[in-house]
mmCIF file of C-alpha atoms and ligand atoms in Angstrom:
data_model
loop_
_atom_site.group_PDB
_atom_site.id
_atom_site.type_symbol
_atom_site.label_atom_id
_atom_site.label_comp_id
_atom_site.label_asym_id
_atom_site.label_seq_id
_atom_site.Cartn_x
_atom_site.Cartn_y
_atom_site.Cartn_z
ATOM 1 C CA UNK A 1 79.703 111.390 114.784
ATOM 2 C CA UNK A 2 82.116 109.792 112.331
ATOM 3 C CA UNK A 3 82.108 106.238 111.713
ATOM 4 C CA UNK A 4 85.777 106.395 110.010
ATOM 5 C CA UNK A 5 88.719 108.257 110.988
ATOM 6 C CA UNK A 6 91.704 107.752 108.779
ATOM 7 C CA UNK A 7 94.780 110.427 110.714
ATOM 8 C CA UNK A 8 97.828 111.094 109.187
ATOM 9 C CA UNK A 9 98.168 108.063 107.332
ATOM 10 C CA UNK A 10 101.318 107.460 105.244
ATOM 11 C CA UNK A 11 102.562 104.730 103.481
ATOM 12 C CA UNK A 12 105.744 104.368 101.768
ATOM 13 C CA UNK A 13 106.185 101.299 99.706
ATOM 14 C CA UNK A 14 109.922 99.309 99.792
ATOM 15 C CA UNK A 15 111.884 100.935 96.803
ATOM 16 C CA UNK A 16 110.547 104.333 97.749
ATOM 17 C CA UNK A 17 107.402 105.007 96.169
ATOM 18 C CA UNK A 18 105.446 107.058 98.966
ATOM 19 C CA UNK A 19 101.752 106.197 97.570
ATOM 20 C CA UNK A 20 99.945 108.186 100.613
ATOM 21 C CA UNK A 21 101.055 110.556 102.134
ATOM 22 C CA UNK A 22 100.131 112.121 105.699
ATOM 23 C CA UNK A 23 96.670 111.595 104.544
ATOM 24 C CA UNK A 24 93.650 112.209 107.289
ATOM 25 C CA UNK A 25 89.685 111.652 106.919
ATOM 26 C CA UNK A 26 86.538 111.463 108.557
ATOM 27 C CA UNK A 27 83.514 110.003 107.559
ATOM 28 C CA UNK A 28 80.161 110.477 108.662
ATOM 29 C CA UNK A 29 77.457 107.654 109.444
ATOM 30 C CA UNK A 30 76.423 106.494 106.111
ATOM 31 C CA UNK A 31 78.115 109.101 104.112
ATOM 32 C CA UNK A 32 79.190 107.905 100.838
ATOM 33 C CA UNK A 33 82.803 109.656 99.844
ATOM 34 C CA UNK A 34 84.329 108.944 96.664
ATOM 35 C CA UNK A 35 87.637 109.188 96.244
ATOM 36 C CA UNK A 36 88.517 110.844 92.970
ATOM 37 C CA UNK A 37 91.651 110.769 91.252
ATOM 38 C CA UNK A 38 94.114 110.033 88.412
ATOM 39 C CA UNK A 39 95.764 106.511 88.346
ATOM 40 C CA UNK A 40 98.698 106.199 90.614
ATOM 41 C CA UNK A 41 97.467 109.534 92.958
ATOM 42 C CA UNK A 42 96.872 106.548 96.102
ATOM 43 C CA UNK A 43 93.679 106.050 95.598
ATOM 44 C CA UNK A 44 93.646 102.479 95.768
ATOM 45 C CA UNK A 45 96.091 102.008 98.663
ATOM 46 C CA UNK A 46 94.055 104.286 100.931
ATOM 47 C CA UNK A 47 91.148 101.833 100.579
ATOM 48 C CA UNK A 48 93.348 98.974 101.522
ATOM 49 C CA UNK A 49 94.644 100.285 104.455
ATOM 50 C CA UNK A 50 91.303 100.606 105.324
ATOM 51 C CA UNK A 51 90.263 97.000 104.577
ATOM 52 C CA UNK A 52 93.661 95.850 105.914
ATOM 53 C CA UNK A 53 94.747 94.558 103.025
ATOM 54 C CA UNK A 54 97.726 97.173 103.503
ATOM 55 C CA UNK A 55 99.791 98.463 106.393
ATOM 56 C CA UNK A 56 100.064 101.975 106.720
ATOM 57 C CA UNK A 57 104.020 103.457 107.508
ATOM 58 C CA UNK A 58 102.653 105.365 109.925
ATOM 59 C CA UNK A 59 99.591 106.958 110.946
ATOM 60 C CA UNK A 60 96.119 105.742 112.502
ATOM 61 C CA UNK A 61 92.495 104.478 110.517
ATOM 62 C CA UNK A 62 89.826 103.564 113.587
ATOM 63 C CA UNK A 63 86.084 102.497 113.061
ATOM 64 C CA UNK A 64 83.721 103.732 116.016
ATOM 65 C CA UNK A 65 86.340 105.796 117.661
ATOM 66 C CA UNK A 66 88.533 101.974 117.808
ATOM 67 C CA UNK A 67 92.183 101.789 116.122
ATOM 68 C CA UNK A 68 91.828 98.942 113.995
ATOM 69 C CA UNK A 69 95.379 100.010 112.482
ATOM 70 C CA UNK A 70 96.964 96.701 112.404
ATOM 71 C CA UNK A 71 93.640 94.348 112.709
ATOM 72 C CA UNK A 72 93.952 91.665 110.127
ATOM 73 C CA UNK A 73 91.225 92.186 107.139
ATOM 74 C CA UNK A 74 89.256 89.326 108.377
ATOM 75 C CA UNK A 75 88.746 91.071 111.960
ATOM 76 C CA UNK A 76 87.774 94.331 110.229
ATOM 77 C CA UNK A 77 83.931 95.442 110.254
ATOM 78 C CA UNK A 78 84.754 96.483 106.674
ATOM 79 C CA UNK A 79 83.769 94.582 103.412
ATOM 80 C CA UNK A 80 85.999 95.506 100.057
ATOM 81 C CA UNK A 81 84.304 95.096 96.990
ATOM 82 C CA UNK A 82 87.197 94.718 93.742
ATOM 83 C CA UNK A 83 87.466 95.666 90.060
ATOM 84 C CA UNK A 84 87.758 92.506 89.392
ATOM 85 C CA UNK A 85 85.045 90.242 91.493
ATOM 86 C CA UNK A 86 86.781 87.319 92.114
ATOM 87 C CA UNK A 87 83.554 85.378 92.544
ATOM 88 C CA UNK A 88 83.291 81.617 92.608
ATOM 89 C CA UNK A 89 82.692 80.538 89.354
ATOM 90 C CA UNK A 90 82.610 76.606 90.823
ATOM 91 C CA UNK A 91 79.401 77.174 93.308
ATOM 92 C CA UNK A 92 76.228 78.523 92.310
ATOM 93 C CA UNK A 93 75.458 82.544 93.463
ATOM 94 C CA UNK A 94 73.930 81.615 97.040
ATOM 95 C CA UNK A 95 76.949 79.316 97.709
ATOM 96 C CA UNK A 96 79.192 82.313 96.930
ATOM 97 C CA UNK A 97 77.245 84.452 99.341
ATOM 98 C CA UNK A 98 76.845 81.979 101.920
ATOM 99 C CA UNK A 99 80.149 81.277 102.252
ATOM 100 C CA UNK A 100 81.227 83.933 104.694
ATOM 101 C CA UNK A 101 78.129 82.952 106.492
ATOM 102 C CA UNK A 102 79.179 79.835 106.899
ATOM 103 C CA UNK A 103 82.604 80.587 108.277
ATOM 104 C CA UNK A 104 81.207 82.677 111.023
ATOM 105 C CA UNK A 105 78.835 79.465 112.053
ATOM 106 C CA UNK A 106 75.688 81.099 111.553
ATOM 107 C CA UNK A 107 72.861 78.871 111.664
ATOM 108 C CA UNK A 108 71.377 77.399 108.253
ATOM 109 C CA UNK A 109 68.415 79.227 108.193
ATOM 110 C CA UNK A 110 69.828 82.234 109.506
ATOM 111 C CA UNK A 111 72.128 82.094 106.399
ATOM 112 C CA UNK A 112 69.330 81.426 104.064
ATOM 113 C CA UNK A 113 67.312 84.389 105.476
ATOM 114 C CA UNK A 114 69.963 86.420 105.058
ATOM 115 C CA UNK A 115 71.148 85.435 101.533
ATOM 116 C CA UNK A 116 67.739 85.583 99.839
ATOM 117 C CA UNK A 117 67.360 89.292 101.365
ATOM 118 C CA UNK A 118 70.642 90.460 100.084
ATOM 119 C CA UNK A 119 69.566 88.972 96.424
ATOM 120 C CA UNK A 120 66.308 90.750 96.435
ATOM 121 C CA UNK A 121 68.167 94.146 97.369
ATOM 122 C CA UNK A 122 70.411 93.662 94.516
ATOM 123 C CA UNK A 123 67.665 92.765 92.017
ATOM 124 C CA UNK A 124 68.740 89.676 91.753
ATOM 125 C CA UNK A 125 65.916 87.793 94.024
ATOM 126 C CA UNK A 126 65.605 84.037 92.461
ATOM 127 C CA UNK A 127 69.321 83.643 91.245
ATOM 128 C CA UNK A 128 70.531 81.562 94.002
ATOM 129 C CA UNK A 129 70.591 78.593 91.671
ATOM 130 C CA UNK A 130 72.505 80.332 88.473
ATOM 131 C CA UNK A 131 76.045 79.676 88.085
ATOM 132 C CA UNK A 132 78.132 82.628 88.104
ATOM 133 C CA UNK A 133 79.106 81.658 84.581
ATOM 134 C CA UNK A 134 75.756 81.987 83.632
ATOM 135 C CA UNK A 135 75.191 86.127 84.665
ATOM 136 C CA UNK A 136 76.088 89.080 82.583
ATOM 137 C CA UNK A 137 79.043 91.102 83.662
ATOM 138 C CA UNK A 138 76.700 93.839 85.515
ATOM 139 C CA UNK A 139 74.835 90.759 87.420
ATOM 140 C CA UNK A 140 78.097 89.858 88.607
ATOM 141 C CA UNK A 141 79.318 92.597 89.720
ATOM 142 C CA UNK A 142 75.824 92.930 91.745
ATOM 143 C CA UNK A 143 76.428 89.602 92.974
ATOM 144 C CA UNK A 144 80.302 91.178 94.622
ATOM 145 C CA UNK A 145 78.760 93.885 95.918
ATOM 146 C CA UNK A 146 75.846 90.721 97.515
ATOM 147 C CA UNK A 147 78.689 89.314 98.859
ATOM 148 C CA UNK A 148 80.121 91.911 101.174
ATOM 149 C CA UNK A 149 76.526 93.046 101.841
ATOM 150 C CA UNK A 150 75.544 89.651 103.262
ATOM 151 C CA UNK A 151 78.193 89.962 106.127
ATOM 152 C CA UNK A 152 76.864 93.342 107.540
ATOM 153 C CA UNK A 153 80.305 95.398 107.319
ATOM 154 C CA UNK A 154 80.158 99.002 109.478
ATOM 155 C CA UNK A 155 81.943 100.358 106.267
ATOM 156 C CA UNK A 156 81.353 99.240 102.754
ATOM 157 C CA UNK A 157 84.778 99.808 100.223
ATOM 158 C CA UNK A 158 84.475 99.646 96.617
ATOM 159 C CA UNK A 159 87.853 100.119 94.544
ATOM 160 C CA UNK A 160 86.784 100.767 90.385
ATOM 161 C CA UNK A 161 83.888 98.404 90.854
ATOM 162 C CA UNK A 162 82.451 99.472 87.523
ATOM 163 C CA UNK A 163 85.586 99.352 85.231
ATOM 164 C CA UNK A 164 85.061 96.412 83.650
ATOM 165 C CA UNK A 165 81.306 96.921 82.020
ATOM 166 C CA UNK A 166 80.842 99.457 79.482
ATOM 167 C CA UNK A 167 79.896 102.987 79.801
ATOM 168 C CA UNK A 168 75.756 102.264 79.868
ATOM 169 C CA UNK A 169 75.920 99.711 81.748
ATOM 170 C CA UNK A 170 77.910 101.980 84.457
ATOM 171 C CA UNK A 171 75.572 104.513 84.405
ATOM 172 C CA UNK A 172 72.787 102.520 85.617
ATOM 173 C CA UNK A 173 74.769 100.586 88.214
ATOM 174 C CA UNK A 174 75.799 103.776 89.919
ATOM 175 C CA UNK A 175 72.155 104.759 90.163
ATOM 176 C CA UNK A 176 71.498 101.212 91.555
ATOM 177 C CA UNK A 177 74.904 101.175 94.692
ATOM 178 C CA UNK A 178 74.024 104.266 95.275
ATOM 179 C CA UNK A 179 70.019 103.783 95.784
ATOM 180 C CA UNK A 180 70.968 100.315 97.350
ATOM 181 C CA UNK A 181 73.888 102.125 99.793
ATOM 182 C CA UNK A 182 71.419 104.952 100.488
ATOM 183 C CA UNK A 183 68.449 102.059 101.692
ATOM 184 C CA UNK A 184 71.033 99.945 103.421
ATOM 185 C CA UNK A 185 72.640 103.590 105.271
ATOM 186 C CA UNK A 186 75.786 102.276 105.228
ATOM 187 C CA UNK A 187 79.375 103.984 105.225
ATOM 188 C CA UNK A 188 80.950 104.134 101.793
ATOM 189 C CA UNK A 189 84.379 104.905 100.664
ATOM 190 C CA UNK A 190 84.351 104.666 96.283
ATOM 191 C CA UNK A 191 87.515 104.532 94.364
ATOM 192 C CA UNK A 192 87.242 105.973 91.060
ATOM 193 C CA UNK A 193 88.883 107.897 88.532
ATOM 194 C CA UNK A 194 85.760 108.829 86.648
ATOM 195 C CA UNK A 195 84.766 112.424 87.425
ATOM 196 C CA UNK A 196 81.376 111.711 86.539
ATOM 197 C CA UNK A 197 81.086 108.963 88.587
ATOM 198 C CA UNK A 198 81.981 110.858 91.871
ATOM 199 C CA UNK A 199 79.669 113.800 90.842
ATOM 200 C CA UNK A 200 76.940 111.454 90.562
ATOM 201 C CA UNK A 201 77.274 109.518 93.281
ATOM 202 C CA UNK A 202 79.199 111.014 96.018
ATOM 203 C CA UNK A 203 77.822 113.203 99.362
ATOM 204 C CA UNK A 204 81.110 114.402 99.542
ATOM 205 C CA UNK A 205 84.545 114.168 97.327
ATOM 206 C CA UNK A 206 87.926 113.343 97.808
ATOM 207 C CA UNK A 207 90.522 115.066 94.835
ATOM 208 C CA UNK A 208 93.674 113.348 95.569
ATOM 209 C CA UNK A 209 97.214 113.313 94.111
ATOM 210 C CA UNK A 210 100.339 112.240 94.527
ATOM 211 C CA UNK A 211 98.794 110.798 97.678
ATOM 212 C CA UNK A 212 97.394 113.682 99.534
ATOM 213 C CA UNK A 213 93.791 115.700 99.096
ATOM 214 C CA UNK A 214 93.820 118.480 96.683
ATOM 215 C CA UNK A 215 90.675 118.892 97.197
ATOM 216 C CA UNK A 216 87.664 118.203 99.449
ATOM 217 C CA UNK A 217 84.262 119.111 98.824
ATOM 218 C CA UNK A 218 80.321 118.441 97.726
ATOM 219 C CA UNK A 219 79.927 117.444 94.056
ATOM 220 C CA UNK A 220 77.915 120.717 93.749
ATOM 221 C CA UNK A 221 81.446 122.859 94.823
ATOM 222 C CA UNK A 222 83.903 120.776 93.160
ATOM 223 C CA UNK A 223 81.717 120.576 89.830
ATOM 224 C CA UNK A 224 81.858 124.668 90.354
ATOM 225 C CA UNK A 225 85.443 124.596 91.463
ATOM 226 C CA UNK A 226 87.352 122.004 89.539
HETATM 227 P P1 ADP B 301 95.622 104.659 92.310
HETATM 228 O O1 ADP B 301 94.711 103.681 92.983
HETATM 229 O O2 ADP B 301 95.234 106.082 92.549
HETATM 230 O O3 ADP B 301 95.828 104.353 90.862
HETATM 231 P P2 ADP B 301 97.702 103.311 93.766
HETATM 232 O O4 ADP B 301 97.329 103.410 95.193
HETATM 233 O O5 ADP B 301 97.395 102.041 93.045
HETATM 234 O O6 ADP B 301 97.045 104.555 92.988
HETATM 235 O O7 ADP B 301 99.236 103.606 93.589
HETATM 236 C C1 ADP B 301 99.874 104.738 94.166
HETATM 237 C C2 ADP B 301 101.365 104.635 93.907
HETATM 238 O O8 ADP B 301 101.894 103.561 94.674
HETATM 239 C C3 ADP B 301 101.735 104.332 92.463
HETATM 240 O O9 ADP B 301 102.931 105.007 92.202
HETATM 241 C C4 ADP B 301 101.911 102.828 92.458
HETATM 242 O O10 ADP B 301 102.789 102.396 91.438
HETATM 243 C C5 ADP B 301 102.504 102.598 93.835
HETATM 244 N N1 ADP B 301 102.189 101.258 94.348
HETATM 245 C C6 ADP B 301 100.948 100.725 94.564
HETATM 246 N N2 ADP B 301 101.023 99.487 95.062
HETATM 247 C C7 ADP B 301 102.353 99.218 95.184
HETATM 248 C C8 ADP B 301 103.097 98.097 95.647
HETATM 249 N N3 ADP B 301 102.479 97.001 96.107
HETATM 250 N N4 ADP B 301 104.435 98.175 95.616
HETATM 251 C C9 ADP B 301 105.069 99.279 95.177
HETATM 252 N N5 ADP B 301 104.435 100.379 94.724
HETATM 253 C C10 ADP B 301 103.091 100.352 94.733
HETATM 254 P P1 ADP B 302 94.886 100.235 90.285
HETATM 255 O O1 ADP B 302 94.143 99.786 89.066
HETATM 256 O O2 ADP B 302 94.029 100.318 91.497
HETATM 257 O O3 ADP B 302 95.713 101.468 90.067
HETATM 258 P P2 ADP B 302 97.042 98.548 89.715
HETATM 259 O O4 ADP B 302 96.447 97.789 88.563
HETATM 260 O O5 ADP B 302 97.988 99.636 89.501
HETATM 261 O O6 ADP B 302 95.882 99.060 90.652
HETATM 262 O O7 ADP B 302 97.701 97.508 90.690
HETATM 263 C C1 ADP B 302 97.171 96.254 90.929
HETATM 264 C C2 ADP B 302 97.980 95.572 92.024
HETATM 265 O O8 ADP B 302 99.381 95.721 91.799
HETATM 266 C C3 ADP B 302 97.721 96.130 93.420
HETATM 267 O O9 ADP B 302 97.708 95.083 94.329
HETATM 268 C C4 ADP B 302 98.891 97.068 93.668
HETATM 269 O O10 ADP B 302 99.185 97.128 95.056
HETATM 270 C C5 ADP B 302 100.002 96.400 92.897
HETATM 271 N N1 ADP B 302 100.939 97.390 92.357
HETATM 272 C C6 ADP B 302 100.660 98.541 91.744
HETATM 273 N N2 ADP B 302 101.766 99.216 91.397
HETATM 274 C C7 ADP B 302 102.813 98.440 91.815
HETATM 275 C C8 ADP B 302 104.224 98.561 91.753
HETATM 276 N N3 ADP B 302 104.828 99.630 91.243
HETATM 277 N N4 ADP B 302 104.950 97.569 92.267
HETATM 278 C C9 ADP B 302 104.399 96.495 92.810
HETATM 279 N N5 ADP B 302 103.052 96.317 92.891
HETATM 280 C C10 ADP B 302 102.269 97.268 92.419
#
């Protein structure tokens, strides 16, 4: 049963630039798909459409069998996680992740519960209290990934979420999303350009370019067949 269905989904940007084009998808319950390709192939305005942070030209993305085409990002049971974080530096790290929380009235201890759990999944159980200042670049970008875990999404997005931190550093973060998307079952859809980084991580991969799939595959057959 798939848990994303992205059909022929185009989008053609004012001044011409067609960044996707007639693109279709589905993705399995808690499948993690990366999508794999060089810098302008579409990558990253696939995963917006999805998050609604785009509108496709034409074409349909539903969650659960439900077109969520033109549902406001808000609305969507989807939870984007950036390149760049974004996070709060002005409120501590449970403040950041309780802030969503907050705006969908849960109740105070609810939102405690839930932000201490999401810490300790992250290996970051006991930071509630740091200032985002204070955390390395990888804590941080744990702390992102906290923050769209906290609000239960269907479908988790991630668009370069590594690029920032150097190549080590990477390495061991992919082990740790993956391990942590694997516990959690959840729906993934990763953004990279790294080949490594799909082959590691992926169930299945997406090779796209100029906004369409060249190529779609396990890591095992695309490593074989590149
Ligand atoms: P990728 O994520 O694979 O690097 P993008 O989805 O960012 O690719 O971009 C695909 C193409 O669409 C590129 O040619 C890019 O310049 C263009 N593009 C992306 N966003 C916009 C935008 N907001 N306006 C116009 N063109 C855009
Ligand atoms: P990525 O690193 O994912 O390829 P970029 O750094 O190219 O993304 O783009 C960052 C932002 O700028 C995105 O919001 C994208 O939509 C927008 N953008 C990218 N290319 C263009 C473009 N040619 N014209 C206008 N906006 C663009």
């Amino acid at each position: 049963m798939s848990v994303l269905t992205i059909k022929d989904v185009t989008k053609l940007f004012p001044g011409g630039t067609k960044a996707v084009d007639s693109f279709s998808l589905e993705v399995a319950d808690g499948e993690l798909v990366c999508l794999l390709g060089p810098s302008g192939s579409g990558k990253s305005t696939l995963l917006r459409m999805v998050g609604g942070f785009e509108t496709p030209t034409s074409g349909l993305i539903a969650i659960d069998g439900e077109d969520i085409t033109r549902t406001p990002p808000e609305k969507r049971p989807t939870g984007m996680v950036f390149q760049s974080h974004a996070l709060w530096t002005h409120m501590d790290v449970a403040k950041n992740l309780a802030f969503g929380l907050k705006l969908r009235r849960l109740p105070a201890d609810e939102i405690k519960r839930r932000v201490e759990a999401v810490l300790e999944l992250v290996g970051l159980g006991g930071y509630g209290s740091r200032r985002v200042t204070q955390l390395s670049g990888g804590q941080q970008q744990r702390v992102a990934l906290a923050r769209s875990l906290v609000l239960e999404p269907k479908i988790l997005l991630l668009d370069e979420p590594f690029a920032s931190l150097d190549q080590h550093l990477r390495e061991r973060l992919r082990e740790e999303v993956r391990d942590i998307q694997q516990r959690v079952g959840i729906t993934t859809l990763f953004v990279t350009h790294g080949q490594d980084e799909a082959l590691s991580m992926a169930d299945r991969i997406v090779v796209m370019r100029d906004g369409r799939t060249e190529q779609i595959d396990r890591p095992d057959v695309v490593y074989r067949n590149p």
